[in-house]
């Protein structure tokens, strides 16, 4: 008769938090990303396509700009952010590789990411670029640690332009002042975006490499799962820092992270 | 019984060419546009918005670029053409006027023009920007004759960048090689665009000023018509030169003008 209660208890049991032992085992050490930086061609190729697609997404919003002023400012911010792409693509050419060839292996993954995270209106679109390029610029700057110092300096310098960031902060702040109901919708949207970016960041890593397992080894499903857990644990400090930076970005536009 | 034939003859009669006397009265003198150059704020304001909307239209095509290579090249061409806008908007700021205020009186007319002339696919969109900005850059360079020499030089220099022109020629030439049936469609489209640009150019002039009639004078419909004819006759040499340049532009992409 109380069978249903017992079965319910079992289910509830599954949702209990891990015990303190397990939680305190979380990795809090600073991660050294150096061994995980991809080869320069792959690093610059995916960064280049991220920046190129960023330009496409930004400029696609021009037609929705509510005023000529916004249209002009967004154009300026887009043109400035295109200069990031220019820097990266020049570095690729400097390595003697074709820019398009270097981007092509990543276009599908990145296009899919973007189509999964396209906002439904002007505000969601602006905040998307603000948060996503904030997170990804941050990530790629950290990952640049494994490049030679000349490449690293160029990339860090290119990624540090803040024209769009300032524009986005202005748009969102002004928008929220006019439509207070934007607040909760945009806060939700911001959280959702962070989740998607973290998945994208995880996808950029090779789990076996992170876990120190030979890529030709054949693993059982159980071993594979352990490798994944091991590797996620390894990048946990990075994820945690990225989330903290994201929260600051949300704060600066008055949204609860 | 032959009533229908007579009525047909009457209609045909209406289509006969004007006699030689009237045709030879056409104005073949070079037009001096100097008196018709708008005040710097109005000149730069409409040019600025044309260039800004050009950037919007160009970048809106990025999502339709058939290859990553085209996407990167179109982005580069768009960023380059945005520099034209930057130059013009800096000149406006230099005159101590607000850039947005200077553009606002022209946004509606120019947006209407663009919405009337948006192509149905990637090729029509590219050829539109190629031909329309070819015609309009040409027109504004001629009209710059009434500005002071410093402004004129900056405008002429800014408008002379050919990055997009070369890109468009490549896209159309490659496109026609792959789809020979594009030829006749694009030729038709090119002619249609020229017609629309000429209407836009006429709208940029004050007919009464062209005809030397005081703008406060009150005219009958018949007088008004004469003023319009007079003014069109005055800009005829300009129109004729613009058409010739347009034909060369069509030629260079292998289309019959």
CSV table of C-alpha atoms in Angstrom, one decimal:
chain,number,residue,atom,x,y,z
A,1,UNK,CA,0.0,0.0,0.0
A,2,UNK,CA,2.8,2.4,0.8
A,3,UNK,CA,4.7,1.2,-2.2
A,4,UNK,CA,4.2,4.5,-4.0
A,5,UNK,CA,5.7,6.4,-1.0
A,6,UNK,CA,8.8,4.2,-0.9
A,7,UNK,CA,9.3,4.7,-4.6
A,8,UNK,CA,8.9,8.4,-4.1
A,9,UNK,CA,11.5,8.3,-1.4
A,10,UNK,CA,13.9,6.6,-3.7
A,11,UNK,CA,13.5,9.3,-6.2
A,12,UNK,CA,13.9,12.0,-3.7
A,13,UNK,CA,17.0,10.3,-2.4
A,14,UNK,CA,18.6,10.8,-5.8
A,15,UNK,CA,18.2,14.6,-5.5
A,16,UNK,CA,20.0,14.9,-2.2
A,17,UNK,CA,23.2,17.1,-2.3
A,18,UNK,CA,26.5,15.2,-2.4
A,19,UNK,CA,28.0,14.8,1.1
A,20,UNK,CA,30.5,17.4,2.5
A,21,UNK,CA,33.4,15.1,1.7
A,22,UNK,CA,32.6,15.0,-2.0
A,23,UNK,CA,31.9,18.8,-2.2
A,24,UNK,CA,35.1,19.8,-0.5
A,25,UNK,CA,37.0,17.8,-3.1
A,26,UNK,CA,36.2,20.5,-5.6
A,27,UNK,CA,39.2,21.9,-7.5
A,28,UNK,CA,40.0,25.4,-6.3
A,29,UNK,CA,43.5,25.7,-7.7
A,30,UNK,CA,44.2,28.1,-10.4
A,31,UNK,CA,44.3,26.3,-13.7
A,32,UNK,CA,47.3,26.5,-15.9
A,33,UNK,CA,45.8,26.6,-19.4
A,34,UNK,CA,49.1,26.6,-21.2
A,35,UNK,CA,49.1,22.9,-22.1
A,36,UNK,CA,45.6,23.3,-23.5
A,37,UNK,CA,46.1,26.2,-25.8
A,38,UNK,CA,45.4,24.8,-29.3
A,39,UNK,CA,48.0,25.2,-32.1
A,40,UNK,CA,48.2,28.8,-33.3
A,41,UNK,CA,46.3,28.1,-36.5
A,42,UNK,CA,43.4,26.4,-34.6
A,43,UNK,CA,43.4,29.0,-31.9
A,44,UNK,CA,43.4,32.0,-34.3
A,45,UNK,CA,41.1,30.3,-36.7
A,46,UNK,CA,38.2,29.8,-34.3
A,47,UNK,CA,38.8,33.2,-32.7
A,48,UNK,CA,38.8,34.8,-36.1
A,49,UNK,CA,35.4,33.2,-37.0
A,50,UNK,CA,34.0,34.1,-33.6
A,51,UNK,CA,34.9,37.7,-34.3
A,52,UNK,CA,33.7,37.7,-37.9
A,53,UNK,CA,30.4,36.2,-36.9
A,54,UNK,CA,30.2,38.7,-34.1
A,55,UNK,CA,30.4,41.5,-36.7
A,56,UNK,CA,27.6,39.8,-38.7
A,57,UNK,CA,25.4,39.6,-35.6
A,58,UNK,CA,26.0,43.1,-34.5
A,59,UNK,CA,25.4,44.7,-37.9
A,60,UNK,CA,22.3,42.5,-38.4
A,61,UNK,CA,20.8,44.6,-35.6
A,62,UNK,CA,21.3,47.9,-37.4
A,63,UNK,CA,17.9,47.7,-39.0
A,64,UNK,CA,16.2,47.4,-35.6
A,65,UNK,CA,18.0,50.4,-34.1
A,66,UNK,CA,15.2,52.5,-32.6
A,67,UNK,CA,17.0,55.8,-33.5
A,68,UNK,CA,19.4,57.1,-36.0
A,69,UNK,CA,21.7,57.9,-33.1
A,70,UNK,CA,21.8,54.3,-32.0
A,71,UNK,CA,22.2,53.2,-35.6
A,72,UNK,CA,25.3,55.4,-36.0
A,73,UNK,CA,26.7,54.3,-32.6
A,74,UNK,CA,26.1,50.6,-33.2
A,75,UNK,CA,27.8,50.9,-36.6
A,76,UNK,CA,30.8,52.5,-35.1
A,77,UNK,CA,31.0,49.8,-32.4
A,78,UNK,CA,30.6,47.1,-35.1
A,79,UNK,CA,33.4,48.7,-37.2
A,80,UNK,CA,35.6,48.8,-34.1
A,81,UNK,CA,34.9,45.2,-33.3
A,82,UNK,CA,35.7,44.3,-36.9
A,83,UNK,CA,39.2,45.6,-36.3
A,84,UNK,CA,39.6,42.7,-33.8
A,85,UNK,CA,38.9,40.3,-36.6
A,86,UNK,CA,41.4,42.2,-38.9
A,87,UNK,CA,44.2,41.8,-36.3
A,88,UNK,CA,43.6,38.1,-35.9
A,89,UNK,CA,43.3,37.4,-39.6
A,90,UNK,CA,46.5,39.3,-40.3
A,91,UNK,CA,48.2,37.1,-37.7
A,92,UNK,CA,46.9,34.0,-39.6
A,93,UNK,CA,48.2,35.3,-42.9
A,94,UNK,CA,51.5,36.1,-41.1
A,95,UNK,CA,51.7,32.4,-40.2
A,96,UNK,CA,51.4,31.6,-43.9
A,97,UNK,CA,48.0,30.0,-43.6
A,98,UNK,CA,44.9,30.8,-45.5
A,99,UNK,CA,42.4,32.7,-43.3
A,100,UNK,CA,39.3,31.1,-44.7
A,101,UNK,CA,40.8,27.6,-44.4
A,102,UNK,CA,41.7,28.2,-40.8
A,103,UNK,CA,38.1,29.4,-40.0
A,104,UNK,CA,36.2,26.7,-42.0
A,105,UNK,CA,36.6,23.8,-39.5
A,106,UNK,CA,34.8,26.0,-36.8
A,107,UNK,CA,32.1,27.7,-38.8
A,108,UNK,CA,29.5,25.0,-38.2
A,109,UNK,CA,30.0,24.8,-34.5
A,110,UNK,CA,30.0,28.5,-34.0
A,111,UNK,CA,27.0,29.1,-36.3
A,112,UNK,CA,25.1,26.5,-34.4
A,113,UNK,CA,26.0,28.2,-31.1
A,114,UNK,CA,24.8,31.6,-32.5
A,115,UNK,CA,21.5,30.2,-33.9
A,116,UNK,CA,20.8,28.6,-30.5
A,117,UNK,CA,21.3,31.9,-28.7
A,118,UNK,CA,19.8,34.6,-31.0
A,119,UNK,CA,17.6,37.0,-29.0
A,120,UNK,CA,14.0,37.7,-29.8
A,121,UNK,CA,14.4,41.5,-29.9
A,122,UNK,CA,16.8,44.4,-30.0
A,123,UNK,CA,17.6,44.2,-26.3
A,124,UNK,CA,18.1,40.5,-26.2
A,125,UNK,CA,20.4,40.7,-29.2
A,126,UNK,CA,22.5,43.5,-27.8
A,127,UNK,CA,22.8,41.9,-24.4
A,128,UNK,CA,23.7,38.6,-26.1
A,129,UNK,CA,26.7,40.1,-27.8
A,130,UNK,CA,27.6,42.0,-24.7
A,131,UNK,CA,27.6,38.9,-22.5
A,132,UNK,CA,28.8,36.3,-25.0
A,133,UNK,CA,31.7,38.3,-26.4
A,134,UNK,CA,32.5,39.4,-22.8
A,135,UNK,CA,32.8,35.7,-21.8
A,136,UNK,CA,34.5,34.5,-24.9
A,137,UNK,CA,37.0,37.4,-25.2
A,138,UNK,CA,37.9,36.7,-21.6
A,139,UNK,CA,38.2,33.0,-22.3
A,140,UNK,CA,40.4,33.5,-25.4
A,141,UNK,CA,42.6,36.0,-23.6
A,142,UNK,CA,43.2,33.4,-20.9
A,143,UNK,CA,43.8,30.6,-23.4
A,144,UNK,CA,46.3,32.9,-25.3
A,145,UNK,CA,48.8,32.0,-22.5
A,146,UNK,CA,50.1,29.1,-24.6
A,147,UNK,CA,50.9,31.2,-27.7
A,148,UNK,CA,54.3,32.9,-28.3
A,149,UNK,CA,54.5,36.2,-26.6
A,150,UNK,CA,54.2,38.3,-29.8
A,151,UNK,CA,51.0,36.6,-30.8
A,152,UNK,CA,49.7,36.7,-27.3
A,153,UNK,CA,50.3,40.4,-27.0
A,154,UNK,CA,48.5,41.2,-30.3
A,155,UNK,CA,45.5,39.1,-29.4
A,156,UNK,CA,45.2,40.6,-25.9
A,157,UNK,CA,45.5,44.1,-27.3
A,158,UNK,CA,43.0,43.4,-30.1
A,159,UNK,CA,40.4,41.9,-27.7
A,160,UNK,CA,40.7,44.8,-25.2
A,161,UNK,CA,38.6,47.4,-27.2
A,162,UNK,CA,35.6,48.3,-25.2
A,163,UNK,CA,33.5,50.4,-27.7
A,164,UNK,CA,30.7,47.9,-28.0
A,165,UNK,CA,30.7,47.1,-24.3
A,166,UNK,CA,30.1,50.8,-23.5
A,167,UNK,CA,27.4,51.0,-26.2
A,168,UNK,CA,25.6,48.0,-24.8
A,169,UNK,CA,25.7,49.2,-21.3
A,170,UNK,CA,24.1,52.5,-22.5
A,171,UNK,CA,21.4,50.8,-24.5
A,172,UNK,CA,20.4,48.4,-21.7
A,173,UNK,CA,20.4,51.1,-19.0
A,174,UNK,CA,18.3,53.4,-21.1
A,175,UNK,CA,16.0,50.6,-22.2
A,176,UNK,CA,15.4,49.5,-18.7
A,177,UNK,CA,14.6,53.0,-17.6
A,178,UNK,CA,11.9,53.2,-20.2
A,179,UNK,CA,10.6,49.6,-19.8
A,180,UNK,CA,11.0,48.4,-16.2
A,181,UNK,CA,9.5,45.0,-17.1
A,182,UNK,CA,12.7,44.3,-19.2
A,183,UNK,CA,14.6,43.6,-16.0
A,184,UNK,CA,13.4,40.1,-15.2
A,185,UNK,CA,13.3,39.0,-18.9
A,186,UNK,CA,16.8,40.1,-19.5
A,187,UNK,CA,18.2,38.7,-16.3
A,188,UNK,CA,16.8,35.3,-17.2
A,189,UNK,CA,18.2,35.6,-20.7
A,190,UNK,CA,21.6,36.5,-19.3
A,191,UNK,CA,21.7,33.4,-17.2
A,192,UNK,CA,20.6,31.2,-20.1
A,193,UNK,CA,23.4,32.7,-22.2
A,194,UNK,CA,26.0,32.0,-19.6
A,195,UNK,CA,25.0,28.4,-19.6
A,196,UNK,CA,25.3,28.1,-23.3
A,197,UNK,CA,28.7,29.8,-23.4
A,198,UNK,CA,30.1,27.4,-20.8
A,199,UNK,CA,29.0,24.5,-22.9
A,200,UNK,CA,30.7,26.1,-25.9
A,201,UNK,CA,33.9,26.6,-23.8
A,202,UNK,CA,33.8,23.0,-22.7
A,203,UNK,CA,33.5,21.9,-26.3
A,204,UNK,CA,36.6,23.9,-27.1
A,205,UNK,CA,38.6,21.5,-24.8
A,206,UNK,CA,39.8,18.0,-25.5
A,207,UNK,CA,38.6,16.1,-22.5
A,208,UNK,CA,41.1,13.3,-22.8
A,209,UNK,CA,43.9,15.8,-23.1
A,210,UNK,CA,42.6,17.6,-19.9
A,211,UNK,CA,42.4,14.3,-18.1
A,212,UNK,CA,45.8,13.2,-19.3
A,213,UNK,CA,44.5,10.1,-21.2
A,214,UNK,CA,45.9,9.0,-24.5
A,215,UNK,CA,43.5,9.9,-27.3
A,216,UNK,CA,44.0,6.5,-29.0
A,217,UNK,CA,43.0,4.6,-25.8
A,218,UNK,CA,39.7,2.8,-26.0
A,219,UNK,CA,37.6,3.4,-23.0
A,220,UNK,CA,34.4,1.9,-21.6
A,221,UNK,CA,31.4,4.1,-21.1
A,222,UNK,CA,32.2,4.2,-17.4
A,223,UNK,CA,35.8,5.2,-18.0
A,224,UNK,CA,34.7,7.8,-20.5
A,225,UNK,CA,32.4,9.3,-17.9
A,226,UNK,CA,35.3,9.4,-15.4
A,227,UNK,CA,37.5,11.2,-18.0
A,228,UNK,CA,34.8,13.8,-18.5
A,229,UNK,CA,34.3,14.4,-14.8
A,230,UNK,CA,38.1,14.6,-14.3
A,231,UNK,CA,38.4,17.1,-17.1
A,232,UNK,CA,35.5,19.2,-15.9
A,233,UNK,CA,37.0,19.2,-12.5
A,234,UNK,CA,40.2,20.4,-14.0
A,235,UNK,CA,38.7,23.5,-15.7
A,236,UNK,CA,36.4,24.2,-12.7
A,237,UNK,CA,38.6,27.2,-11.5
A,238,UNK,CA,38.4,28.7,-15.0
A,239,UNK,CA,34.7,28.3,-15.2
A,240,UNK,CA,34.3,29.8,-11.7
A,241,UNK,CA,36.4,32.9,-12.7
A,242,UNK,CA,34.4,33.3,-15.9
A,243,UNK,CA,31.1,33.1,-14.0
A,244,UNK,CA,32.4,35.8,-11.5
A,245,UNK,CA,33.4,38.1,-14.4
A,246,UNK,CA,30.0,37.4,-16.0
A,247,UNK,CA,28.2,38.4,-12.8
A,248,UNK,CA,30.1,41.7,-12.8
A,249,UNK,CA,29.0,42.3,-16.4
A,250,UNK,CA,25.4,41.6,-15.4
A,251,UNK,CA,25.8,43.9,-12.4
A,252,UNK,CA,27.1,46.8,-14.5
A,253,UNK,CA,23.8,46.7,-16.5
A,254,UNK,CA,21.8,46.4,-13.3
A,255,UNK,CA,20.7,42.8,-13.8
A,256,UNK,CA,20.7,40.0,-11.2
A,257,UNK,CA,23.2,37.3,-12.3
B,1,UNK,CA,-16.3,49.8,-89.8
B,2,UNK,CA,-12.8,51.0,-89.8
B,3,UNK,CA,-13.4,53.0,-86.6
B,4,UNK,CA,-11.1,50.6,-84.7
B,5,UNK,CA,-8.3,51.3,-87.2
B,6,UNK,CA,-8.7,55.0,-86.9
B,7,UNK,CA,-8.6,54.9,-83.1
B,8,UNK,CA,-5.5,52.7,-83.3
B,9,UNK,CA,-3.9,55.2,-85.5
B,10,UNK,CA,-4.6,57.9,-83.1
B,11,UNK,CA,-2.9,55.9,-80.3
B,12,UNK,CA,0.0,55.1,-82.5
B,13,UNK,CA,0.3,58.8,-83.3
B,14,UNK,CA,0.9,59.6,-79.7
B,15,UNK,CA,4.0,57.4,-79.6
B,16,UNK,CA,5.8,59.1,-82.5
B,17,UNK,CA,9.2,60.7,-81.6
B,18,UNK,CA,9.3,64.4,-81.1
B,19,UNK,CA,10.4,66.2,-84.3
B,20,UNK,CA,14.0,67.1,-84.9
B,21,UNK,CA,13.6,70.7,-83.9
B,22,UNK,CA,12.5,69.8,-80.5
B,23,UNK,CA,15.1,67.1,-80.0
B,24,UNK,CA,17.9,69.3,-81.0
B,25,UNK,CA,16.9,71.8,-78.4
B,26,UNK,CA,18.2,69.4,-75.7
B,27,UNK,CA,20.7,70.9,-73.4
B,28,UNK,CA,24.2,69.5,-74.1
B,29,UNK,CA,26.2,72.1,-72.1
B,30,UNK,CA,28.1,71.1,-69.1
B,31,UNK,CA,26.2,72.0,-66.0
B,32,UNK,CA,27.7,74.1,-63.3
B,33,UNK,CA,26.4,72.5,-60.2
B,34,UNK,CA,28.0,75.0,-57.9
B,35,UNK,CA,24.9,77.1,-57.3
B,36,UNK,CA,22.9,74.0,-56.4
B,37,UNK,CA,25.2,72.5,-53.8
B,38,UNK,CA,23.2,72.4,-50.6
B,39,UNK,CA,24.5,74.1,-47.5
B,40,UNK,CA,27.4,72.0,-46.0
B,41,UNK,CA,25.2,70.7,-43.1
B,42,UNK,CA,22.5,69.5,-45.5
B,43,UNK,CA,25.0,68.2,-48.0
B,44,UNK,CA,27.0,66.2,-45.4
B,45,UNK,CA,23.9,65.2,-43.5
B,46,UNK,CA,22.3,63.4,-46.4
B,47,UNK,CA,25.6,62.0,-47.6
B,48,UNK,CA,26.3,60.7,-44.1
B,49,UNK,CA,23.0,58.9,-43.9
B,50,UNK,CA,23.4,57.4,-47.4
B,51,UNK,CA,26.8,56.0,-46.3
B,52,UNK,CA,25.4,54.8,-43.0
B,53,UNK,CA,22.5,53.1,-44.6
B,54,UNK,CA,24.9,51.6,-47.1
B,55,UNK,CA,26.8,50.0,-44.3
B,56,UNK,CA,23.6,48.6,-42.9
B,57,UNK,CA,22.6,47.2,-46.3
B,58,UNK,CA,26.0,45.7,-47.0
B,59,UNK,CA,26.3,44.0,-43.7
B,60,UNK,CA,22.7,42.7,-43.9
B,61,UNK,CA,23.9,40.5,-46.7
B,62,UNK,CA,26.6,38.8,-44.6
B,63,UNK,CA,24.2,36.1,-43.5
B,64,UNK,CA,23.6,35.2,-47.2
B,65,UNK,CA,27.3,35.0,-48.1
B,66,UNK,CA,27.6,31.6,-49.8
B,67,UNK,CA,31.1,31.0,-48.5
B,68,UNK,CA,33.2,32.0,-45.5
B,69,UNK,CA,35.6,33.6,-47.9
B,70,UNK,CA,32.9,35.9,-49.3
B,71,UNK,CA,31.7,36.6,-45.8
B,72,UNK,CA,35.1,37.8,-44.8
B,73,UNK,CA,35.6,39.8,-47.9
B,74,UNK,CA,32.2,41.5,-47.7
B,75,UNK,CA,32.9,42.3,-44.0
B,76,UNK,CA,36.2,43.9,-45.0
B,77,UNK,CA,34.5,45.9,-47.8
B,78,UNK,CA,31.7,47.0,-45.5
B,79,UNK,CA,34.2,48.1,-42.8
B,80,UNK,CA,36.1,50.1,-45.5
B,81,UNK,CA,32.9,51.7,-46.7
B,82,UNK,CA,32.1,52.6,-43.1
B,83,UNK,CA,35.2,54.7,-43.1
B,84,UNK,CA,33.5,56.9,-45.7
B,85,UNK,CA,30.8,57.5,-43.2
B,86,UNK,CA,33.3,58.2,-40.4
B,87,UNK,CA,35.0,60.9,-42.5
B,88,UNK,CA,31.8,62.6,-43.3
B,89,UNK,CA,30.5,62.5,-39.8
B,90,UNK,CA,33.7,63.9,-38.5
B,91,UNK,CA,33.3,66.8,-40.9
B,92,UNK,CA,29.8,67.4,-39.5
B,93,UNK,CA,31.1,67.4,-36.0
B,94,UNK,CA,33.9,69.8,-37.1
B,95,UNK,CA,31.2,72.2,-38.3
B,96,UNK,CA,29.8,72.2,-34.8
B,97,UNK,CA,26.6,70.4,-35.7
B,98,UNK,CA,25.2,67.2,-34.2
B,99,UNK,CA,25.6,64.3,-36.7
B,100,UNK,CA,22.3,62.7,-35.9
B,101,UNK,CA,20.4,65.9,-36.2
B,102,UNK,CA,22.0,66.5,-39.6
B,103,UNK,CA,21.0,63.1,-40.8
B,104,UNK,CA,17.5,62.9,-39.4
B,105,UNK,CA,15.7,65.1,-42.1
B,106,UNK,CA,16.9,62.7,-44.8
B,107,UNK,CA,16.4,59.3,-43.1
B,108,UNK,CA,12.8,58.8,-44.3
B,109,UNK,CA,13.5,59.7,-47.9
B,110,UNK,CA,16.6,57.5,-48.1
B,111,UNK,CA,15.0,54.5,-46.2
B,112,UNK,CA,12.1,54.7,-48.6
B,113,UNK,CA,14.5,54.7,-51.5
B,114,UNK,CA,16.2,51.6,-50.1
B,115,UNK,CA,13.1,49.7,-49.4
B,116,UNK,CA,11.9,50.3,-52.9
B,117,UNK,CA,15.2,49.0,-54.3
B,118,UNK,CA,16.0,46.0,-52.2
B,119,UNK,CA,17.1,43.0,-54.2
B,120,UNK,CA,15.5,39.6,-54.0
B,121,UNK,CA,18.7,37.6,-53.5
B,122,UNK,CA,22.4,37.9,-52.8
B,123,UNK,CA,23.3,38.8,-56.3
B,124,UNK,CA,20.6,41.5,-56.7
B,125,UNK,CA,21.6,42.9,-53.3
B,126,UNK,CA,25.3,43.1,-54.2
B,127,UNK,CA,24.7,44.6,-57.6
B,128,UNK,CA,22.3,47.1,-56.1
B,129,UNK,CA,25.0,48.5,-53.7
B,130,UNK,CA,27.5,48.4,-56.5
B,131,UNK,CA,25.4,50.4,-59.0
B,132,UNK,CA,23.6,52.7,-56.5
B,133,UNK,CA,26.6,53.7,-54.6
B,134,UNK,CA,28.5,54.0,-57.8
B,135,UNK,CA,25.8,56.5,-59.1
B,136,UNK,CA,25.4,58.3,-55.8
B,137,UNK,CA,29.1,58.6,-54.9
B,138,UNK,CA,29.6,60.0,-58.4
B,139,UNK,CA,26.7,62.4,-58.0
B,140,UNK,CA,27.9,63.6,-54.6
B,141,UNK,CA,31.4,64.1,-55.8
B,142,UNK,CA,30.1,66.3,-58.6
B,143,UNK,CA,27.9,68.2,-56.2
B,144,UNK,CA,30.8,68.8,-53.8
B,145,UNK,CA,31.9,71.5,-56.2
B,146,UNK,CA,30.0,74.1,-54.2
B,147,UNK,CA,31.7,73.2,-50.8
B,148,UNK,CA,34.9,74.9,-49.6
B,149,UNK,CA,38.0,73.3,-51.0
B,150,UNK,CA,39.0,71.6,-47.7
B,151,UNK,CA,35.6,69.9,-47.3
B,152,UNK,CA,35.5,69.0,-51.0
B,153,UNK,CA,38.9,67.4,-50.9
B,154,UNK,CA,37.9,65.3,-47.8
B,155,UNK,CA,34.7,64.2,-49.4
B,156,UNK,CA,36.2,63.3,-52.7
B,157,UNK,CA,39.0,61.4,-51.0
B,158,UNK,CA,36.6,59.5,-48.8
B,159,UNK,CA,34.3,58.5,-51.6
B,160,UNK,CA,37.1,57.2,-53.8
B,161,UNK,CA,37.7,53.9,-51.9
B,162,UNK,CA,37.1,51.0,-54.3
B,163,UNK,CA,37.2,48.0,-52.0
B,164,UNK,CA,33.5,47.2,-52.3
B,165,UNK,CA,33.4,47.9,-56.1
B,166,UNK,CA,36.1,45.3,-56.7
B,167,UNK,CA,34.4,42.8,-54.4
B,168,UNK,CA,31.1,43.2,-56.3
B,169,UNK,CA,32.7,42.8,-59.6
B,170,UNK,CA,34.3,39.6,-58.5
B,171,UNK,CA,31.0,38.2,-57.0
B,172,UNK,CA,29.0,39.0,-60.1
B,173,UNK,CA,31.5,37.7,-62.5
B,174,UNK,CA,31.9,34.5,-60.6
B,175,UNK,CA,28.1,34.2,-60.1
B,176,UNK,CA,27.4,34.6,-63.8
B,177,UNK,CA,30.0,32.0,-64.7
B,178,UNK,CA,28.1,29.5,-62.5
B,179,UNK,CA,24.6,30.6,-63.4
B,180,UNK,CA,24.5,31.9,-67.0
B,181,UNK,CA,20.7,32.7,-66.5
B,182,UNK,CA,21.6,35.4,-64.1
B,183,UNK,CA,22.6,37.6,-67.0
B,184,UNK,CA,19.3,38.8,-68.2
B,185,UNK,CA,17.8,39.1,-64.8
B,186,UNK,CA,20.6,41.2,-63.5
B,187,UNK,CA,20.7,43.4,-66.6
B,188,UNK,CA,17.0,44.2,-66.1
B,189,UNK,CA,17.6,44.9,-62.4
B,190,UNK,CA,20.5,47.2,-63.2
B,191,UNK,CA,18.4,49.3,-65.6
B,192,UNK,CA,15.5,49.5,-63.1
B,193,UNK,CA,18.0,50.7,-60.4
B,194,UNK,CA,19.4,53.4,-62.6
B,195,UNK,CA,15.9,54.7,-63.1
B,196,UNK,CA,15.2,54.8,-59.4
B,197,UNK,CA,18.5,56.5,-58.6
B,198,UNK,CA,17.8,59.2,-61.2
B,199,UNK,CA,14.5,60.0,-59.5
B,200,UNK,CA,16.3,60.2,-56.2
B,201,UNK,CA,18.9,62.6,-57.7
B,202,UNK,CA,16.1,64.8,-59.1
B,203,UNK,CA,14.5,64.8,-55.7
B,204,UNK,CA,17.7,66.2,-54.2
B,205,UNK,CA,17.4,69.3,-56.3
B,206,UNK,CA,15.1,72.3,-55.8
B,207,UNK,CA,13.3,72.7,-59.1
B,208,UNK,CA,12.5,76.3,-58.6
B,209,UNK,CA,16.1,77.1,-57.7
B,210,UNK,CA,17.2,75.2,-60.9
B,211,UNK,CA,14.8,77.2,-63.0
B,212,UNK,CA,15.7,80.5,-61.3
B,213,UNK,CA,12.1,81.1,-60.0
B,214,UNK,CA,11.6,82.6,-56.6
B,215,UNK,CA,10.5,80.0,-54.1
B,216,UNK,CA,7.8,82.2,-52.7
B,217,UNK,CA,6.2,82.9,-56.1
B,218,UNK,CA,2.8,81.3,-56.6
B,219,UNK,CA,2.5,79.4,-59.8
B,220,UNK,CA,-0.3,77.9,-61.8
B,221,UNK,CA,-0.2,74.2,-62.6
B,222,UNK,CA,0.9,75.1,-66.1
B,223,UNK,CA,3.7,77.3,-64.9
B,224,UNK,CA,4.8,74.7,-62.3
B,225,UNK,CA,5.0,72.1,-65.2
B,226,UNK,CA,7.2,74.5,-67.1
B,227,UNK,CA,9.5,75.1,-64.1
B,228,UNK,CA,9.9,71.4,-63.8
B,229,UNK,CA,10.7,70.9,-67.5
B,230,UNK,CA,13.1,73.8,-67.3
B,231,UNK,CA,14.9,72.4,-64.3
B,232,UNK,CA,15.1,68.9,-65.8
B,233,UNK,CA,16.5,70.3,-68.9
B,234,UNK,CA,19.1,72.1,-66.8
B,235,UNK,CA,20.4,68.9,-65.2
B,236,UNK,CA,20.1,66.9,-68.4
B,237,UNK,CA,23.9,67.0,-69.1
B,238,UNK,CA,24.5,65.7,-65.5
B,239,UNK,CA,22.0,62.9,-65.9
B,240,UNK,CA,23.6,62.0,-69.3
B,241,UNK,CA,27.1,61.8,-67.8
B,242,UNK,CA,25.8,59.7,-64.9
B,243,UNK,CA,24.1,57.3,-67.3
B,244,UNK,CA,27.3,57.0,-69.3
B,245,UNK,CA,29.2,56.1,-66.1
B,246,UNK,CA,26.5,53.7,-65.1
B,247,UNK,CA,26.8,51.9,-68.5
B,248,UNK,CA,30.5,51.5,-67.9
B,249,UNK,CA,29.8,50.0,-64.5
B,250,UNK,CA,27.4,47.6,-66.1
B,251,UNK,CA,29.9,46.8,-68.8
B,252,UNK,CA,32.6,46.0,-66.3
B,253,UNK,CA,30.4,43.2,-64.9
B,254,UNK,CA,29.4,42.0,-68.3
B,255,UNK,CA,25.8,43.3,-68.3
B,256,UNK,CA,24.1,45.1,-71.1
B,257,UNK,CA,23.1,48.5,-69.9
